[in-house]
Backbone as a printed PyTorch tensor [residue, N CA C, xyz], in Angstrom:
tensor([[[-15.6720,  -0.7050, -10.1470],
         [-15.0790,   0.6100, -10.1390],
         [-14.1950,   0.7590, -11.3830]],

        [[-14.3570,   1.8240, -12.0730],
         [-13.5460,   2.0260, -13.2630],
         [-12.1390,   2.4510, -12.8720]],

        [[-11.2530,   2.3490, -13.8220],
         [ -9.8620,   2.7210, -13.5940],
         [ -9.7810,   4.1480, -13.0660]],

        [[-10.5100,   5.0500, -13.6770],
         [-10.4730,   6.4590, -13.2830],
         [-10.9590,   6.6530, -11.8450]],

        [[-12.0260,   5.9820, -11.4660],
         [-12.5670,   6.1360, -10.1140],
         [-11.6140,   5.6180,  -9.0550]],

        [[-10.9030,   4.5570,  -9.3440],
         [ -9.9430,   4.0230,  -8.3850],
         [ -8.8720,   5.0660,  -8.0900]],

        [[ -8.3530,   5.6780,  -9.1290],
         [ -7.2530,   6.6190,  -8.9650],
         [ -7.6930,   7.9180,  -8.3030]],

        [[ -8.9380,   8.3000,  -8.4770],
         [ -9.4190,   9.5520,  -7.8950],
         [-10.0730,   9.3500,  -6.5250]],

        [[-10.1770,   8.1150,  -6.0890],
         [-10.6750,   7.8160,  -4.7520],
         [ -9.6490,   8.3130,  -3.7370]],

        [[-10.1140,   8.8850,  -2.6480],
         [ -9.1540,   9.3580,  -1.6480],
         [ -8.5040,   8.1690,  -0.9450]],

        [[ -7.2210,   8.3210,  -0.7120],
         [ -6.4850,   7.2970,   0.0220],
         [ -7.0950,   7.1210,   1.4130]],

        [[ -7.5270,   8.2200,   2.0140],
         [ -8.1180,   8.1880,   3.3570],
         [ -9.3910,   7.3420,   3.4130]],

        [[-10.1210,   7.2570,   2.3080],
         [-11.3560,   6.4700,   2.3190],
         [-11.0720,   4.9640,   2.3000]],

        [[ -9.8970,   4.5750,   1.8430],
         [ -9.5370,   3.1580,   1.7740],
         [ -8.6910,   2.7460,   2.9800]],

        [[ -7.9610,   3.6800,   3.5310],
         [ -7.0800,   3.4070,   4.6730],
         [ -7.7890,   2.6610,   5.8130]],

        [[ -9.0030,   3.0450,   6.2180],
         [ -9.6590,   2.2990,   7.3040],
         [ -9.8750,   0.8230,   6.9680]],

        [[-10.0340,   0.5090,   5.6930],
         [-10.1940,  -0.8900,   5.2840],
         [ -8.8860,  -1.6530,   5.4560]],

        [[ -7.7680,  -0.9910,   5.1290],
         [ -6.4530,  -1.6130,   5.3710],
         [ -6.2840,  -1.8950,   6.8590]],

        [[ -6.5690,  -0.8880,   7.6860],
         [ -6.4080,  -1.0280,   9.1320],
         [ -7.3440,  -2.1100,   9.6890]],

        [[ -8.5890,  -2.1140,   9.2530],
         [ -9.5530,  -3.0980,   9.7450],
         [ -9.1390,  -4.5200,   9.3710]],

        [[ -8.6410,  -4.6940,   8.1680],
         [ -8.2050,  -6.0240,   7.7260],
         [ -7.0850,  -6.5240,   8.6270]],

        [[ -6.1390,  -5.6490,   8.9330],
         [ -5.0220,  -6.0280,   9.7940],
         [ -5.4890,  -6.2700,  11.2290]],

        [[ -6.2920,  -5.3590,  11.7620],
         [ -6.7340,  -5.4550,  13.1480],
         [ -7.6190,  -6.6750,  13.3830]],

        [[ -8.3930,  -7.0510,  12.3790],
         [ -9.2420,  -8.2370,  12.4840],
         [ -8.4070,  -9.5000,  12.6950]],

        [[ -7.1590,  -9.4490,  12.2310],
         [ -6.2560, -10.5940,  12.3520],
         [ -5.2330, -10.4110,  13.4660]],

        [[ -5.4950,  -9.4430,  14.3660],
         [ -4.6310,  -9.2600,  15.5240],
         [ -3.3930,  -8.4020,  15.2740]],

        [[ -3.3500,  -7.7250,  14.1440],
         [ -2.2300,  -6.8180,  13.8630],
         [ -2.6630,  -5.4020,  14.2000]],

        [[ -1.7540,  -4.4410,  14.0600],
         [ -2.0540,  -3.0940,  14.5320],
         [ -2.0540,  -2.0660,  13.4010]],

        [[ -2.7200,  -0.9620,  13.7010],
         [ -2.7190,   0.1850,  12.7810],
         [ -1.2910,   0.7230,  12.6310]],

        [[ -0.5070,   0.6620,  13.6890],
         [  0.8890,   1.1110,  13.6250],
         [  1.6720,   0.2760,  12.6020]],

        [[  1.3800,  -1.0110,  12.5320],
         [  2.0520,  -1.8640,  11.5390],
         [  1.6090,  -1.4910,  10.1240]],

        [[  0.3390,  -1.1880,   9.9620],
         [ -0.1610,  -0.7320,   8.6540],
         [  0.5720,   0.5460,   8.2470]],

        [[  0.6870,   1.4790,   9.1860],
         [  1.3900,   2.7320,   8.9040],
         [  2.8570,   2.4790,   8.5610]],

        [[  3.4900,   1.5730,   9.2840],
         [  4.9000,   1.2470,   9.0080],
         [  5.0580,   0.7170,   7.5870]],

        [[  4.1430,  -0.1240,   7.1620],
         [  4.1780,  -0.6700,   5.8020],
         [  4.0150,   0.4460,   4.7770]],

        [[  3.0350,   1.3110,   4.9920],
         [  2.7880,   2.4060,   4.0470],
         [  4.0110,   3.3210,   3.9690]],

        [[  4.5850,   3.6450,   5.1170],
         [  5.7660,   4.5120,   5.1310],
         [  6.9580,   3.8280,   4.4710]],

        [[  7.1340,   2.5400,   4.6940],
         [  8.2180,   1.7900,   4.0520],
         [  8.0710,   1.8420,   2.5320]],

        [[  6.8580,   1.6280,   2.0650],
         [  6.6160,   1.5730,   0.6180],
         [  6.7980,   2.9370,  -0.0420]],

        [[  6.3270,   3.9820,   0.6020],
         [  6.2360,   5.2940,  -0.0510],
         [  7.2990,   6.3100,   0.3550]],

        [[  7.9200,   6.1130,   1.4940],
         [  8.8700,   7.1000,   1.9870],
         [  8.2270,   8.2140,   2.7950]],

        [[  6.9040,   8.2080,   2.9220],
         [  6.2530,   9.1900,   3.7960],
         [  6.6620,   8.9060,   5.2410]],

        [[  6.8390,   9.9650,   6.0210],
         [  7.0100,   9.8130,   7.4540],
         [  5.6370,   9.7700,   8.1080]],

        [[  5.5700,   9.4260,   9.3830],
         [  4.2710,   9.3470,  10.0610],
         [  3.4560,  10.6410,   9.9810]],

        [[  4.1180,  11.7840,  10.1400],
         [  3.3960,  13.0650,  10.0890],
         [  2.9020,  13.3470,   8.6690]],

        [[  3.7340,  13.0280,   7.6830],
         [  3.3250,  13.2310,   6.2810],
         [  2.1440,  12.3270,   5.9320]],

        [[  2.1960,  11.0880,   6.4000],
         [  1.0850,  10.1650,   6.1500],
         [ -0.1910,  10.7030,   6.7790]],

        [[ -0.1050,  11.1500,   8.0130],
         [ -1.2840,  11.7060,   8.6940],
         [ -1.8400,  12.9040,   7.9260]],

        [[ -0.9520,  13.7540,   7.4010],
         [ -1.4010,  14.9180,   6.6300],
         [ -2.1040,  14.4840,   5.3480]],

        [[ -1.5880,  13.4540,   4.6920],
         [ -2.2290,  12.9410,   3.4630],
         [ -3.6020,  12.3670,   3.7630]],

        [[ -3.7330,  11.7290,   4.8950],
         [ -5.0370,  11.1960,   5.2880],
         [ -5.9980,  12.3400,   5.6010]],

        [[ -5.5050,  13.3560,   6.2880],
         [ -6.3440,  14.5140,   6.6470],
         [ -6.8150,  15.2910,   5.4200]],

        [[ -5.9340,  15.4400,   4.4260],
         [ -6.3020,  16.2670,   3.2680],
         [ -7.0090,  15.4900,   2.1550]],

        [[ -7.3360,  14.2140,   2.4190],
         [ -8.1220,  13.4180,   1.4720],
         [ -7.4400,  13.2730,   0.0990]],

        [[ -6.1270,  13.1670,   0.1090],
         [ -5.3620,  13.0020,  -1.1270],
         [ -5.8450,  11.7720,  -1.8830]],

        [[ -6.0160,  11.9100,  -3.2050],
         [ -6.4280,  10.7560,  -4.0040],
         [ -5.2350,   9.8210,  -4.2140]],

        [[ -5.5300,   8.5810,  -4.6220],
         [ -4.4860,   7.5770,  -4.8170],
         [ -3.4170,   8.0410,  -5.8000]],

        [[ -3.8440,   8.6350,  -6.9000],
         [ -2.8840,   9.0640,  -7.9160],
         [ -1.8850,  10.0670,  -7.3340]],

        [[ -2.3740,  11.0540,  -6.6300],
         [ -1.5090,  12.0600,  -6.0190],
         [ -0.6900,  11.4570,  -4.8810]],

        [[ -1.3160,  10.5940,  -4.0970],
         [ -0.6280,   9.9560,  -2.9730],
         [  0.6520,   9.2650,  -3.4360]],

        [[  0.5360,   8.5000,  -4.5120],
         [  1.7230,   7.7930,  -5.0050],
         [  2.6320,   8.6950,  -5.8340]],

        [[  2.0690,   9.6000,  -6.6130],
         [  2.8920,  10.4840,  -7.4530],
         [  3.7730,  11.4000,  -6.6080]],

        [[  3.2800,  11.8030,  -5.4410],
         [  4.0250,  12.7240,  -4.5930],
         [  4.7440,  12.0330,  -3.4370]],

        [[  4.7690,  10.7050,  -3.4740],
         [  5.4780,   9.9690,  -2.4260],
         [  6.9430,  10.3890,  -2.4270]],

        [[  7.5020,  10.6440,  -1.2490],
         [  8.8820,  11.1280,  -1.1750],
         [  9.9110,  10.1920,  -1.8180]],

        [[  9.7420,   8.8850,  -1.6120],
         [ 10.7130,   7.9470,  -2.1700],
         [ 10.0980,   6.5490,  -2.1870]],

        [[  9.6400,   6.1400,  -3.3360],
         [  9.1090,   4.7830,  -3.4310],
         [ 10.2590,   3.8060,  -3.1850]],

        [[ 10.0210,   2.8560,  -2.3170],
         [ 11.0720,   1.9310,  -1.9110],
         [ 11.5040,   1.0550,  -3.0840]],

        [[ 12.7970,   1.0490,  -3.4120],
         [ 13.2560,   0.2320,  -4.5380],
         [ 13.0600,  -1.2670,  -4.3050]],

        [[ 12.9610,  -1.6940,  -3.0560],
         [ 12.7490,  -3.1130,  -2.7580],
         [ 11.3180,  -3.5560,  -3.0510]],

        [[ 10.4420,  -2.6300,  -3.4230],
         [  9.0560,  -3.0150,  -3.7130],
         [  8.9750,  -3.9700,  -4.8910]],

        [[  9.9910,  -3.9650,  -5.7440],
         [  9.9830,  -4.8800,  -6.8870],
         [ 10.1800,  -6.3330,  -6.4660]],

        [[ 10.5230,  -6.5430,  -5.2040],
         [ 10.6350,  -7.8990,  -4.6700],
         [  9.2720,  -8.4520,  -4.2510]],

        [[  8.2450,  -7.6060,  -4.2560],
         [  6.9030,  -8.0380,  -3.8780],
         [  6.3330,  -8.8670,  -5.0200]],

        [[  5.9870, -10.0840,  -4.7040],
         [  5.4300, -11.0200,  -5.6870],
         [  4.1250, -11.5740,  -5.1400]],

        [[  3.3590, -12.1850,  -6.0010],
         [  2.1290, -12.8240,  -5.5680],
         [  0.9180, -12.2540,  -6.2740]],

        [[ -0.2410, -12.6770,  -5.8050],
         [ -1.4750, -12.2660,  -6.4640],
         [ -2.3420, -11.4270,  -5.5360]],

        [[ -3.0740, -10.5270,  -6.1580],
         [ -4.1200,  -9.7530,  -5.4990],
         [ -5.3030,  -9.8040,  -6.4440]],

        [[ -6.4290, -10.2590,  -5.9400],
         [ -7.6370, -10.4050,  -6.7670],
         [ -7.3570, -11.2720,  -7.9970]],

        [[ -6.5240, -12.2870,  -7.8220],
         [ -6.2400, -13.2300,  -8.9010],
         [ -5.2720, -12.7340,  -9.9570]],

        [[ -4.6690, -11.5690,  -9.7450],
         [ -3.7320, -11.0000, -10.7150],
         [ -2.3530, -10.9210, -10.0760]],

        [[ -1.3350, -11.3850, -10.7710],
         [  0.0380, -11.3110, -10.2630],
         [  0.4870,  -9.8480, -10.2600]],

        [[  0.8890,  -9.3480,  -9.1060],
         [  1.2450,  -7.9380,  -8.9950],
         [  2.4180,  -7.5660,  -9.8910]],

        [[  3.3590,  -8.4760, -10.0380],
         [  4.5340,  -8.1690, -10.8550],
         [  4.2220,  -8.1030, -12.3520]],

        [[  3.0310,  -8.5070, -12.7480],
         [  2.6500,  -8.4860, -14.1670],
         [  1.6820,  -7.3550, -14.5110]],

        [[  1.3380,  -6.5270, -13.5390],
         [  0.4020,  -5.4300, -13.7880],
         [  1.1170,  -4.3660, -14.6110]],

        [[  0.5430,  -4.0120, -15.7380],
         [  1.1770,  -3.0780, -16.6660],
         [  1.0750,  -1.6200, -16.2650]],

        [[ -0.0450,  -1.2090, -15.7350],
         [ -0.2470,   0.1880, -15.3680],
         [  0.5770,   0.5000, -14.1180]],

        [[  1.5140,   1.4400, -14.1870],
         [  2.3950,   1.7100, -13.0530],
         [  1.6620,   2.0980, -11.7640]],

        [[  0.6440,   2.9300, -11.8480],
         [ -0.0740,   3.3290, -10.6450],
         [ -0.8470,   2.1570, -10.0510]],

        [[ -1.5110,   1.3860, -10.8860],
         [ -2.2530,   0.2310, -10.3890],
         [ -1.2910,  -0.7740,  -9.7420]],

        [[ -0.0970,  -0.9150, -10.3020],
         [  0.8930,  -1.8150,  -9.7100],
         [  1.2820,  -1.3280,  -8.3090]],

        [[  1.4820,  -0.0150,  -8.1290],
         [  1.8250,   0.5200,  -6.8070],
         [  0.6930,   0.2550,  -5.8110]],

        [[ -0.5370,   0.4710,  -6.2440],
         [ -1.6920,   0.2110,  -5.3810],
         [ -1.7410,  -1.2580,  -4.9900]],

        [[ -1.5070,  -2.1290,  -5.9350],
         [ -1.5560,  -3.5700,  -5.6650],
         [ -0.3720,  -4.0350,  -4.8280]],

        [[  0.7880,  -3.3720,  -4.9510],
         [  1.8960,  -3.6730,  -4.0390],
         [  1.4410,  -3.4420,  -2.6030]],

        [[  0.7970,  -2.3080,  -2.3680],
         [  0.3180,  -2.0070,  -1.0230],
         [ -0.7300,  -3.0250,  -0.5850]],

        [[ -1.6470,  -3.3680,  -1.4650],
         [ -2.6580,  -4.3800,  -1.1390],
         [ -1.9920,  -5.6930,  -0.7310]],

        [[ -0.9850,  -6.0830,  -1.4740],
         [ -0.2830,  -7.3430,  -1.2060],
         [  0.4160,  -7.2950,   0.1550]],

        [[  1.0530,  -6.1850,   0.4670],
         [  1.7250,  -6.0550,   1.7600],
         [  0.7310,  -6.1440,   2.9120]],

        [[ -0.4310,  -5.5100,   2.7580],
         [ -1.4650,  -5.5760,   3.7990],
         [ -1.9940,  -7.0070,   3.9120]],

        [[ -2.1430,  -7.6940,   2.7870],
         [ -2.5470,  -9.1110,   2.8180],
         [ -1.5380,  -9.9380,   3.6090]],

        [[ -0.2530,  -9.7030,   3.3630],
         [  0.7920, -10.4470,   4.0750],
         [  0.7260, -10.1750,   5.5740]],

        [[  0.4900,  -8.9250,   5.9490],
         [  0.3540,  -8.5700,   7.3550],
         [ -0.8180,  -9.3190,   7.9790]],

        [[ -1.9450,  -9.3010,   7.3020],
         [ -3.1500,  -9.9630,   7.8230],
         [ -2.9770, -11.4780,   7.9110]],

        [[ -2.0980, -12.0270,   7.1000],
         [ -1.8560, -13.4790,   7.1300],
         [ -0.8300, -13.8620,   8.1900]],

        [[ -0.3360, -12.8740,   8.9430],
         [  0.5540, -13.1820,  10.0540],
         [  2.0340, -13.2010,   9.7320]],

        [[  2.4020, -12.7550,   8.5650],
         [  3.8210, -12.7220,   8.2060],
         [  4.5680, -11.7580,   9.1160]],

        [[  5.8120, -12.0760,   9.4270],
         [  6.6500, -11.2010,  10.2580],
         [  6.9720,  -9.9200,   9.4880]],

        [[  7.0520,  -8.8130,  10.2190],
         [  7.3220,  -7.5150,   9.5910],
         [  8.6290,  -7.5210,   8.8040]],

        [[  9.6620,  -8.2170,   9.3020],
         [ 10.9370,  -8.2590,   8.5750],
         [ 10.7480,  -8.8430,   7.1730]],

        [[  9.9120,  -9.8410,   7.0700],
         [  9.6360, -10.4630,   5.7630],
         [  8.7880,  -9.5610,   4.8960]],

        [[  7.7690,  -8.9400,   5.4990],
         [  6.9010,  -8.0450,   4.7430],
         [  7.7040,  -6.8880,   4.1500]],

        [[  8.6250,  -6.3540,   4.9570],
         [  9.4160,  -5.2100,   4.5310],
         [ 10.6770,  -5.6290,   3.7710]],

        [[ 10.7200,  -6.8760,   3.4000],
         [ 11.8070,  -7.4120,   2.5650],
         [ 13.1780,  -7.1450,   3.1770]],

        [[ 13.2440,  -7.3050,   4.5130],
         [ 14.5150,  -7.1160,   5.2230],
         [ 15.2090,  -8.4240,   5.5350]],

        [[ 14.7340,  -9.4950,   4.9740],
         [ 15.3900, -10.7730,   5.2220],
         [ 14.5030, -11.6730,   5.9120]]])
């Protein structure tokens, strides 16, 4: 997938993959939603509206109410690339979310995932 296609892909088309990854490991869709809301500042109703209106990734992150400042504490790799070293700001935000979903699927406690201690 080219850089342009990733950004113009609807968030709603990828969301079921996030949920399935978590649910396959015994976690819940509610936890996935909590992570997304923590990262972006969307409330549950706003998130549902973004999913319904097929918002693309670029718009989803650009219009996020408040990107969580603690997201810079997210470290590690996604697809062999360290998230903290990704230069493109939008791709870094996408990979932050990928990393958080990976942590959820690996059984990490929500307090740790949400960088609450």
